[in-house]
XYZ file of N, CA and C in Angstrom:
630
model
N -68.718 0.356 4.176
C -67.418 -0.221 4.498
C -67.331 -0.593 5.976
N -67.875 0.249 6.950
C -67.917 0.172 8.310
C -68.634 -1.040 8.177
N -69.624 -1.987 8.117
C -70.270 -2.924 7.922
C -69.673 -4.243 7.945
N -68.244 -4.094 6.784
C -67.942 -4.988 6.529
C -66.825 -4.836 7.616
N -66.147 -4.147 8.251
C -65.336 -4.010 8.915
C -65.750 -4.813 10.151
N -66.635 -4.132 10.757
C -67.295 -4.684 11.540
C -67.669 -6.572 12.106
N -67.510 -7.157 10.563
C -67.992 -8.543 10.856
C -66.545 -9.128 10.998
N -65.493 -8.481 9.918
C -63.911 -8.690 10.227
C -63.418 -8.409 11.703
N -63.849 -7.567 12.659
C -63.510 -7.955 13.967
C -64.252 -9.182 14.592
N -65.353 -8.711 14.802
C -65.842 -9.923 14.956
C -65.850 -11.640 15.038
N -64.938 -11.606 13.270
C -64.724 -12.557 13.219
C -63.360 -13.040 13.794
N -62.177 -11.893 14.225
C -60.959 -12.296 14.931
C -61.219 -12.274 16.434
N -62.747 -11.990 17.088
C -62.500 -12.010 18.772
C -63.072 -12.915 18.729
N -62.931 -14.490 19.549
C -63.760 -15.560 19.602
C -64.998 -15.170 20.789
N -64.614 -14.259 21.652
C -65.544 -14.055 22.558
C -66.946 -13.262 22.112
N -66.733 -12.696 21.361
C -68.510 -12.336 20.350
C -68.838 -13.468 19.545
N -68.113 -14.313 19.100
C -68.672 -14.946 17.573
C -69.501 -15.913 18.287
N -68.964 -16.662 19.390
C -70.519 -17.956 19.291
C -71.800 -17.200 19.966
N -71.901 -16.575 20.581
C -72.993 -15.731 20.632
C -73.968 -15.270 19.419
N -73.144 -14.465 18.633
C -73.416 -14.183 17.136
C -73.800 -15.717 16.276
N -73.099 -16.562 16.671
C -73.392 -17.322 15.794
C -75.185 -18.257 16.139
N -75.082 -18.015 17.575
C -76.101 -18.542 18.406
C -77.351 -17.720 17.585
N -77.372 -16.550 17.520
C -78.604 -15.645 16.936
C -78.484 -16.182 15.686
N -77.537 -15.891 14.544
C -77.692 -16.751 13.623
C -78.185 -17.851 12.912
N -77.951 -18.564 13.786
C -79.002 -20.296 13.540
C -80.193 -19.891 14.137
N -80.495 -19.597 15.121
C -81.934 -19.227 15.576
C -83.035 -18.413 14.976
N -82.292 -17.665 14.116
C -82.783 -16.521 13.216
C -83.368 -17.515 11.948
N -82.760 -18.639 11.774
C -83.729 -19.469 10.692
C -85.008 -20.396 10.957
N -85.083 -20.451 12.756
C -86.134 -21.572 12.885
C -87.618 -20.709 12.429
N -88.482 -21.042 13.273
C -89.759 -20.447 12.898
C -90.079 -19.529 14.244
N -91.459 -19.156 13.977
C -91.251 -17.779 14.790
C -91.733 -18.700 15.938
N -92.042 -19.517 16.081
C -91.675 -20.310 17.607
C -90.460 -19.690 18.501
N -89.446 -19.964 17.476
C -87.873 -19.628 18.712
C -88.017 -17.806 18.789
N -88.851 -16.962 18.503
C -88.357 -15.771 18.850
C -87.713 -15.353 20.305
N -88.479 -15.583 20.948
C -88.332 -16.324 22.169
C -86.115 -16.113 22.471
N -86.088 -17.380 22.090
C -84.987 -17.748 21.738
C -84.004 -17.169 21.307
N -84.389 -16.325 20.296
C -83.798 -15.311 19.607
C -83.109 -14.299 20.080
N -84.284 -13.590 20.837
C -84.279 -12.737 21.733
C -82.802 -12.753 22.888
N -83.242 -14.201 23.492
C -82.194 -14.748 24.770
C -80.745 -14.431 23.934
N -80.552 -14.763 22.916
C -79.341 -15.131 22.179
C -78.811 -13.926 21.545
N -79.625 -13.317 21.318
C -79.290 -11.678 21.132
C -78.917 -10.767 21.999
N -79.323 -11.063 23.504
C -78.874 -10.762 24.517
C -77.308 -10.798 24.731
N -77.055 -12.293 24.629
C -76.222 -12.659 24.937
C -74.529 -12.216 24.246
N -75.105 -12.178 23.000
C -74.145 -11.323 22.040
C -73.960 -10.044 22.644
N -74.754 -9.204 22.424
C -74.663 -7.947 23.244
C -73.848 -7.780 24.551
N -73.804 -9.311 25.377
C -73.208 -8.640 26.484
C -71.572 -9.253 26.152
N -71.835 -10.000 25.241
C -70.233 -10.446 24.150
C -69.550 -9.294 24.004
N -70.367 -8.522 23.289
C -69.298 -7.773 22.565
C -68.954 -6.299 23.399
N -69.820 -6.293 24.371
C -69.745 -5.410 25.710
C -68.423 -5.555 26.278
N -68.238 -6.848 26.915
C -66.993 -7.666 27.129
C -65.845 -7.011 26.366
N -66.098 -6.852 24.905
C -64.613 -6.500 24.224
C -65.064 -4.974 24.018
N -66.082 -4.321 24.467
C -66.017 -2.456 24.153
C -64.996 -1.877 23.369
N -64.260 -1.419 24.079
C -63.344 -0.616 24.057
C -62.356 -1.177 23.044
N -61.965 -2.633 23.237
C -60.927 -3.247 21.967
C -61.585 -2.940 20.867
N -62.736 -3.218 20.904
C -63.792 -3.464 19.486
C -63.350 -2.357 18.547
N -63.837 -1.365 20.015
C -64.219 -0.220 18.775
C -63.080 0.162 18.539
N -61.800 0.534 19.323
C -60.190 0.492 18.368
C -60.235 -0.399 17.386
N -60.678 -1.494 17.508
C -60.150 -2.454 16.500
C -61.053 -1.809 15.005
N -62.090 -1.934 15.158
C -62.725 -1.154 13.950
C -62.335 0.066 13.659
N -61.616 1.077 14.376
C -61.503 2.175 13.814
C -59.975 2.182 12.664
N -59.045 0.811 13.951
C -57.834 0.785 13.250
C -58.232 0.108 12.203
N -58.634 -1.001 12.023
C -59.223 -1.471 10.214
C -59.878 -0.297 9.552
N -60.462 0.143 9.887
C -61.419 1.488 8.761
C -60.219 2.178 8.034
N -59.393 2.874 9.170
C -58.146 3.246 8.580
C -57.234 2.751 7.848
N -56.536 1.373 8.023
C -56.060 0.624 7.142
C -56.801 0.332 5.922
N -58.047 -0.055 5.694
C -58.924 -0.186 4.551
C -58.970 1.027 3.369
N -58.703 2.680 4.305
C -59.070 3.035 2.989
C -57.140 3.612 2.925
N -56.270 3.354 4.065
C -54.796 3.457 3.337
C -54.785 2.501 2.082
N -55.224 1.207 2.474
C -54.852 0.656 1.374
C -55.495 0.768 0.178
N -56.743 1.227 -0.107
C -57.542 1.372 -0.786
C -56.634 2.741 -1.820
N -56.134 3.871 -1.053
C -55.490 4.709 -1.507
C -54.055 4.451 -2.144
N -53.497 3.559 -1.607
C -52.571 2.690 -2.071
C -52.626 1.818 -3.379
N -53.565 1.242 -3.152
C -53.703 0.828 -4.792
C -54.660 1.733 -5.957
N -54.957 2.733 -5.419
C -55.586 3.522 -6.756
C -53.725 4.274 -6.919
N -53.077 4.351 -6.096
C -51.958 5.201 -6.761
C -50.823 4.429 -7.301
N -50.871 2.296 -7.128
C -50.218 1.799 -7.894
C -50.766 1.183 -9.384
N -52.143 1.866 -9.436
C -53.144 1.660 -10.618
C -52.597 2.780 -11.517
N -52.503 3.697 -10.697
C -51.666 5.241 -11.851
C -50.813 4.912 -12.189
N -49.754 4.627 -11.361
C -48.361 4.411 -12.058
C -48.463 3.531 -12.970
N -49.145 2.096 -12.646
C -49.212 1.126 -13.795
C -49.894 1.957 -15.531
N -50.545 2.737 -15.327
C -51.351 3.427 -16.538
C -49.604 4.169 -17.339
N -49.411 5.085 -16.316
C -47.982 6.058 -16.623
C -47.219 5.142 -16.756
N -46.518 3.975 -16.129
C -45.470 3.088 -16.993
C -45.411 2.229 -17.734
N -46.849 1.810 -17.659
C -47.407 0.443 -18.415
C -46.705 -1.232 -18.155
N -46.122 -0.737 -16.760
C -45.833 -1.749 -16.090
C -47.303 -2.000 -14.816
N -47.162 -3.709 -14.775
C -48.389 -4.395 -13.708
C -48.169 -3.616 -13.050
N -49.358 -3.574 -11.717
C -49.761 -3.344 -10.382
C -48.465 -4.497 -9.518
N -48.553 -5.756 -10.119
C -48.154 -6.425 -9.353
C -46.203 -6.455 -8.932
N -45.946 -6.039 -10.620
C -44.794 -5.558 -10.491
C -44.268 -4.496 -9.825
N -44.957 -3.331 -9.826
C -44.687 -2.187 -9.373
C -44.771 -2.506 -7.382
N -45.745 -3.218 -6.644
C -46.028 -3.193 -5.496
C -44.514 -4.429 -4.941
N -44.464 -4.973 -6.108
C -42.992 -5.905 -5.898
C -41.491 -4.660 -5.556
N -41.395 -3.939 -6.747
C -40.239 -3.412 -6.467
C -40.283 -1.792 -5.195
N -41.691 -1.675 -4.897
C -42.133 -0.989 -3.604
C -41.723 -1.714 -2.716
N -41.668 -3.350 -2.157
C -41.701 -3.494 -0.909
C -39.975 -3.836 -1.094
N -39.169 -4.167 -2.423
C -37.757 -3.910 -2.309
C -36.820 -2.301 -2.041
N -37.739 -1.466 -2.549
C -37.006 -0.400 -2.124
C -37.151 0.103 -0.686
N -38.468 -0.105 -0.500
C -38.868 0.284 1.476
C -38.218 -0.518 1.905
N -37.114 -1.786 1.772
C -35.804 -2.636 2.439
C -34.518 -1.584 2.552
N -34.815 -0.299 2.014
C -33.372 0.221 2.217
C -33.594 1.752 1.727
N -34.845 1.803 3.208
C -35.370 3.218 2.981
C -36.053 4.044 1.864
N -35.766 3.663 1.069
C -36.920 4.135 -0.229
C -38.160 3.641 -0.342
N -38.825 4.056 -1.566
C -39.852 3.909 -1.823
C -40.323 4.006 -3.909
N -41.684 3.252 -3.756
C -41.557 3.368 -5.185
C -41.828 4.751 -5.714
N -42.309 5.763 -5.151
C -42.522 6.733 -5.996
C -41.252 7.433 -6.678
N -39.890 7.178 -5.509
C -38.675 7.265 -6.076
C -38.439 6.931 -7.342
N -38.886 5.697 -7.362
C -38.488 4.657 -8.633
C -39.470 5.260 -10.141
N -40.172 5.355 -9.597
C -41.358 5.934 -10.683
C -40.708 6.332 -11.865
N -40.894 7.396 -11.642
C -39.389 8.479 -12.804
C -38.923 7.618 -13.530
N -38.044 6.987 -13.118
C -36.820 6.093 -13.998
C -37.787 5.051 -14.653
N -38.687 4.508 -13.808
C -39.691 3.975 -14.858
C -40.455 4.546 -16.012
N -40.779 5.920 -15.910
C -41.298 6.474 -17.386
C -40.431 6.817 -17.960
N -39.254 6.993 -17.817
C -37.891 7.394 -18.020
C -37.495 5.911 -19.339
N -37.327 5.198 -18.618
C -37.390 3.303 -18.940
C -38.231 3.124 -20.655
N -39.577 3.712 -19.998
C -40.910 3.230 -20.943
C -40.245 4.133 -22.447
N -40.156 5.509 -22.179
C -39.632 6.649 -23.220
C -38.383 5.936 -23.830
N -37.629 5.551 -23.036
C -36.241 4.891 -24.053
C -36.515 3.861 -24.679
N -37.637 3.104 -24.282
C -37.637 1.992 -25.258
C -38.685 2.356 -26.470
N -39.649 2.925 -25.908
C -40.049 3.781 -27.368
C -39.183 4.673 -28.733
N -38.439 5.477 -28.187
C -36.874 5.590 -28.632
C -36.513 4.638 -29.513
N -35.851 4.058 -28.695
C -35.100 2.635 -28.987
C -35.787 1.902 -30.609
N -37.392 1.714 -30.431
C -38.021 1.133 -31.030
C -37.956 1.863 -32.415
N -37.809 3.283 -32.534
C -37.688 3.909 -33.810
C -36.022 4.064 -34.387
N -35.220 3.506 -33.286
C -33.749 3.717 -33.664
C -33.248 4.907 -33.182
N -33.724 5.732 -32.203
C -33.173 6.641 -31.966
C -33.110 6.933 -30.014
N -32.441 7.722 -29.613
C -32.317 8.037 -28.321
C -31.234 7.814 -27.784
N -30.869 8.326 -25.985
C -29.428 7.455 -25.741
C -29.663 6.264 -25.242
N -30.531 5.583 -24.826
C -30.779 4.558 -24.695
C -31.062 3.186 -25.502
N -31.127 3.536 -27.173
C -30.298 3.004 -28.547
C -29.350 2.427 -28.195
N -29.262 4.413 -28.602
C -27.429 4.551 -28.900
C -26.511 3.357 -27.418
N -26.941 3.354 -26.796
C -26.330 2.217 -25.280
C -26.105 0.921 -25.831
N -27.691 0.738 -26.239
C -27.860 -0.728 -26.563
C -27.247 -0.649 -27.477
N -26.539 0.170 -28.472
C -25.579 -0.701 -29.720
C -23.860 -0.800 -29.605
N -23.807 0.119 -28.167
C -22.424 0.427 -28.378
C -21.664 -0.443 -26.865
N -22.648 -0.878 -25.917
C -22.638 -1.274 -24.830
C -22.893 -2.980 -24.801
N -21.389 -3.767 -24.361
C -21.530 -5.051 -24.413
C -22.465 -5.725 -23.691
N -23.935 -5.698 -24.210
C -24.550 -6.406 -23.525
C -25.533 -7.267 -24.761
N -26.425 -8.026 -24.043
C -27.537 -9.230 -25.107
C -28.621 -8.897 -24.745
N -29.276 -7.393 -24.938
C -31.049 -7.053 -24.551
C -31.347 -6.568 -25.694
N -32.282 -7.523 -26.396
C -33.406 -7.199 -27.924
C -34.766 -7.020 -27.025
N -35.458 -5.230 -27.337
C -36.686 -4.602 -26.898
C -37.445 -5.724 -27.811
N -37.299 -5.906 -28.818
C -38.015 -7.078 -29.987
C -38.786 -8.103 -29.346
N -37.746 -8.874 -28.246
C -37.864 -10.565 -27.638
C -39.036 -10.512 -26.790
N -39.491 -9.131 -26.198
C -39.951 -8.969 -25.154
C -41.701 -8.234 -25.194
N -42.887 -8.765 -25.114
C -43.699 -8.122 -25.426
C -44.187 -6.973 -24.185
N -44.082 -7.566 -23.267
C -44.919 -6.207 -22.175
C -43.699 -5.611 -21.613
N -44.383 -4.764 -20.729
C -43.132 -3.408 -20.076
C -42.401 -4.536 -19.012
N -43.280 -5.054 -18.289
C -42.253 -5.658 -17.505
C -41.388 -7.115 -17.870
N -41.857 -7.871 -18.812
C -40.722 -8.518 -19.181
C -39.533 -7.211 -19.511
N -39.879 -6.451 -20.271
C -38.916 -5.878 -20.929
C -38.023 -4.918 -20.052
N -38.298 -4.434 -18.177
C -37.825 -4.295 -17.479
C -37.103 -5.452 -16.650
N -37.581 -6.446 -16.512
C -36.597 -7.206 -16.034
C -35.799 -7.743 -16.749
N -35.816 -8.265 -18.050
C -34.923 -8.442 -19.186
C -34.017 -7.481 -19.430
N -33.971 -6.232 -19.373
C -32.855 -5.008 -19.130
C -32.206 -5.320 -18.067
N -33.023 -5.413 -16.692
C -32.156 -5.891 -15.690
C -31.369 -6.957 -15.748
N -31.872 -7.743 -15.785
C -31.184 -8.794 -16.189
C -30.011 -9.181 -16.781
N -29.896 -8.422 -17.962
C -28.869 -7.939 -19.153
C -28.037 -7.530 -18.299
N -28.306 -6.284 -17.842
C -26.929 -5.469 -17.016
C -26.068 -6.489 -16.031
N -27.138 -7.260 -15.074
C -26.444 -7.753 -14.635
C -25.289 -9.175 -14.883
N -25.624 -9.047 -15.923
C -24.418 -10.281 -17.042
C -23.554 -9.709 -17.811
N -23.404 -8.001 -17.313
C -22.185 -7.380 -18.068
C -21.135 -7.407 -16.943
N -19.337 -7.482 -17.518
C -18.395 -8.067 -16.607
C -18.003 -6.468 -15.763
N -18.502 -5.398 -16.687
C -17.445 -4.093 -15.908
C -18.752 -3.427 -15.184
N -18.338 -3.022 -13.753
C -19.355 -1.950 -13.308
C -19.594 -0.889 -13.986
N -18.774 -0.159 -14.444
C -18.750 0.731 -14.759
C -19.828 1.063 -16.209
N -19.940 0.249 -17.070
C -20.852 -0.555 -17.921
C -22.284 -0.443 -17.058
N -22.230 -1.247 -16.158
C -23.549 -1.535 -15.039
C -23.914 -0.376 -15.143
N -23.113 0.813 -14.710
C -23.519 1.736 -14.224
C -24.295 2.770 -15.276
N -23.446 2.542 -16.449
C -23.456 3.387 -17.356
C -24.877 3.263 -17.785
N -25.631 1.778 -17.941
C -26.806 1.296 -18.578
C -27.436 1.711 -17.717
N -27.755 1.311 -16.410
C -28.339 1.720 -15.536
C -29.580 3.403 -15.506
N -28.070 3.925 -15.498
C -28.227 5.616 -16.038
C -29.201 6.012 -16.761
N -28.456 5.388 -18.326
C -29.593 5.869 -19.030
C -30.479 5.232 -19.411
N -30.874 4.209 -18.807
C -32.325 3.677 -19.094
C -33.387 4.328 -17.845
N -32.678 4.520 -16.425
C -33.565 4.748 -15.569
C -33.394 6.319 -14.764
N -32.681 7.064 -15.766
C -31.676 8.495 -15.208
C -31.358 8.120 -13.516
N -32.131 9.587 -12.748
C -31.464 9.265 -11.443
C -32.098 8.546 -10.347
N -33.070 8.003 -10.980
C -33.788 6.725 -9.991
C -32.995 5.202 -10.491
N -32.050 5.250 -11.032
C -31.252 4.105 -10.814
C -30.334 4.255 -9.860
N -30.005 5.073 -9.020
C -28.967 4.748 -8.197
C -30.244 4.267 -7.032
N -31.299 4.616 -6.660
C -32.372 3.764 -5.425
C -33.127 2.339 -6.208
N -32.930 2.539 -7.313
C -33.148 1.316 -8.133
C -32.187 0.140 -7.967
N -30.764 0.431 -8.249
C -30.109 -0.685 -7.784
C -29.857 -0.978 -6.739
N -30.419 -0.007 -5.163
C -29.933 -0.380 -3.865
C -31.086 -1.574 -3.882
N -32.177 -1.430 -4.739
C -33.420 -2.152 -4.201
C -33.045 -3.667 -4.598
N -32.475 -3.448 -6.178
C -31.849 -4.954 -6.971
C -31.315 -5.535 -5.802
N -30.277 -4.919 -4.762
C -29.132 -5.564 -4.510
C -29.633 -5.988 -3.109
N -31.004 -5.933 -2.862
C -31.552 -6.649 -1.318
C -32.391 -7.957 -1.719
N -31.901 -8.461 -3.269
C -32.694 -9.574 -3.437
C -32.980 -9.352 -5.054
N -33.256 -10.947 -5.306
C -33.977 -10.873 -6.730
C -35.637 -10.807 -6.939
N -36.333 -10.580 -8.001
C -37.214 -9.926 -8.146
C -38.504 -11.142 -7.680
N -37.955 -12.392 -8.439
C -38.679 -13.547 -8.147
C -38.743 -14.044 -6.952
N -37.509 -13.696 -5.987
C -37.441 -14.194 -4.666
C -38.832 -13.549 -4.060
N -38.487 -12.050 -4.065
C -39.493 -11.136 -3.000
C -41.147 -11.719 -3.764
N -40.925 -12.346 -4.912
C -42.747 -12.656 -5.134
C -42.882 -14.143 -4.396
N -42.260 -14.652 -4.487
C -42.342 -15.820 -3.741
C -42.516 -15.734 -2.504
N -41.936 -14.864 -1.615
C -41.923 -15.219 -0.548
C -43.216 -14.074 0.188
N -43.597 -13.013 -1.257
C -44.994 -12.340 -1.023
C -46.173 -13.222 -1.310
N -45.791 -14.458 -2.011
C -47.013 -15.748 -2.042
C -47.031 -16.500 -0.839
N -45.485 -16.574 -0.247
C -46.041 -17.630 0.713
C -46.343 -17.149 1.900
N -46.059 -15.975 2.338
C -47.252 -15.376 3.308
C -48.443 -14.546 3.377
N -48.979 -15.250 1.954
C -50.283 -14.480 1.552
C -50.588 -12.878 1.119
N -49.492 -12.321 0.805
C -49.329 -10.773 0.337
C -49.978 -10.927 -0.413
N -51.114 -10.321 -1.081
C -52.293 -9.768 -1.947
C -51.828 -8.819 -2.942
N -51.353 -8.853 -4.095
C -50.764 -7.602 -4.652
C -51.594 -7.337 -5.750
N -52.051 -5.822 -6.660
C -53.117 -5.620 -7.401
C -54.004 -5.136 -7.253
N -54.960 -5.206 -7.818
C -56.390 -4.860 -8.053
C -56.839 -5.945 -6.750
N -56.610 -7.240 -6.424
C -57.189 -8.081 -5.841
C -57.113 -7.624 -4.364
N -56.351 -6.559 -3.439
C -55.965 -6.218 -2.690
C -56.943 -5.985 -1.598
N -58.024 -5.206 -1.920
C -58.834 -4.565 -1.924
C -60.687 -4.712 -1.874
C-alpha cells in the first residue's frame, strides 16, 4: 500500500515528477543512456530531497486516510449485509446525518428495525402492518423490489401525509428511536439532491471507494 501511496504524492508535487519522469523515458532507451540514467536519477533524488519533510507527512497522512477509509467501507459493507440496503445508499444517508451531528451508525438500528417490519408486514403481521392499514397513507411493500427502493418509498409516503402527528407516528414504528436522527437528516435535504451533488464533486461511494 505504501508503494502506491507513494507514487500518489508524487504525483501531486510537480517538483519530483519531471525528474521522475526524466528517469522514466530514459529507463527505455538502450544501455547506451545508462549513463544518462544515472544523471536523471540523481536528479530526482535531489527533487524529492527538496520536498523531505512534506513528502514524508504527506505519505504518512495518505497511509492513514487509506486504511480509515478502507475501514470505513468494510463497516458500510456490514451494515449493507445487516440491512440489505446498498453501500451506496447507506454512505448517502451517513454524509446527511453528519449535517446535523449524527452519524449512520445512529441510523443503523432503525434500519434493521425498517428491514424486520417489512418482513412482518409481508406475512400480515407486526406494528408496522398494523400502521400501514390503519394510517392514511399510499406505501405497497409489493411495488417495491429492493430494501432501498422500499426505504425511500416509505419515506416518501410519510412525507405526503397532511398531519405530523401521522409523520410521526409512521416514522416510529418503522424506524423505532433512530427516527427522530433519521428525520433531522431528511430535513437537511432530499436524498437525490445529496447524490447529485456527491457526483458532481466526484464522491466515490461503495465498494469502488477503495
Amino acid at each position: 500500500m505504501a508503494s502506491k501511496i507513494v507514487k500518489m504524492v508524487l504525483k501531486l508535487d510537480d517538483k519530483a515528477s519531471p525528474g521522475l519522469k526524466k528517469v522514466g523515458g530514459e529507463a527505455k532507451t538502450t544501455t547506451g543512456g545508462m549513463a544518462s540514467l544515472r544523471t536523471g536519477a540523481l536528479a530526482a533524488a535531489g527533487g524529492l530531497a527538496a520536498i523531505g519533510t512534506a513528502a514524508i507527512a504527506s505519505i504518512k497522512f495518505l497511509e492513514g486516510l487509506a486504511d480509515e477509509m478502507k475501514e470505513t467501507v468494510n463497516t458500510f459493507g456490514d451494515m449493507s449485509g445487516i440491512t440489505g440496503m446498498s453501500t451506496e445508499l447507506l454512505e448517502t444517508f451517513d454524509l446527511m446525518a453528519r449535517s446535523t451531528g449524527s452519524d449512520i451508525k445512529k441510523l443503523e438500528r432503525g434500519f434493521v428495525t425498517f428491514g424486520r417490519g417489512m418482513s412482518d408486514a409481508a406475512n400480515g403481521t407486526g406494528e408496522l402492518n398494523h400502521l400501514l392499514e390503519t394510517l392514511p397513507m399510499s406505501f405497497n411493500p409489493a411495488a417495491f423490489d429492493t430494501m432501498d427502493e422500499k426505504v425511500l418509498g416509505f419515506i416518501e409516503s410519510v412525507r405526503g401525509m397532511e398531519s405530523v402527528g401521522d409523520q410521526a407516528a409512521a416514522m416510529t414504528a418503522a424506524f423505532g428511536r433512530a427516527a427522530i436522527d433519521l428525520q433531522k437528516a431528511l430535513n437537511t435535504g432530499d436524498v437525490e439532491s445529496y447524490r447529485e451533488e456527491m457526483e458532481r464533486i466526484g464522491f466515490v461511494a461503495g465498494p469502488e471507494a477503495v
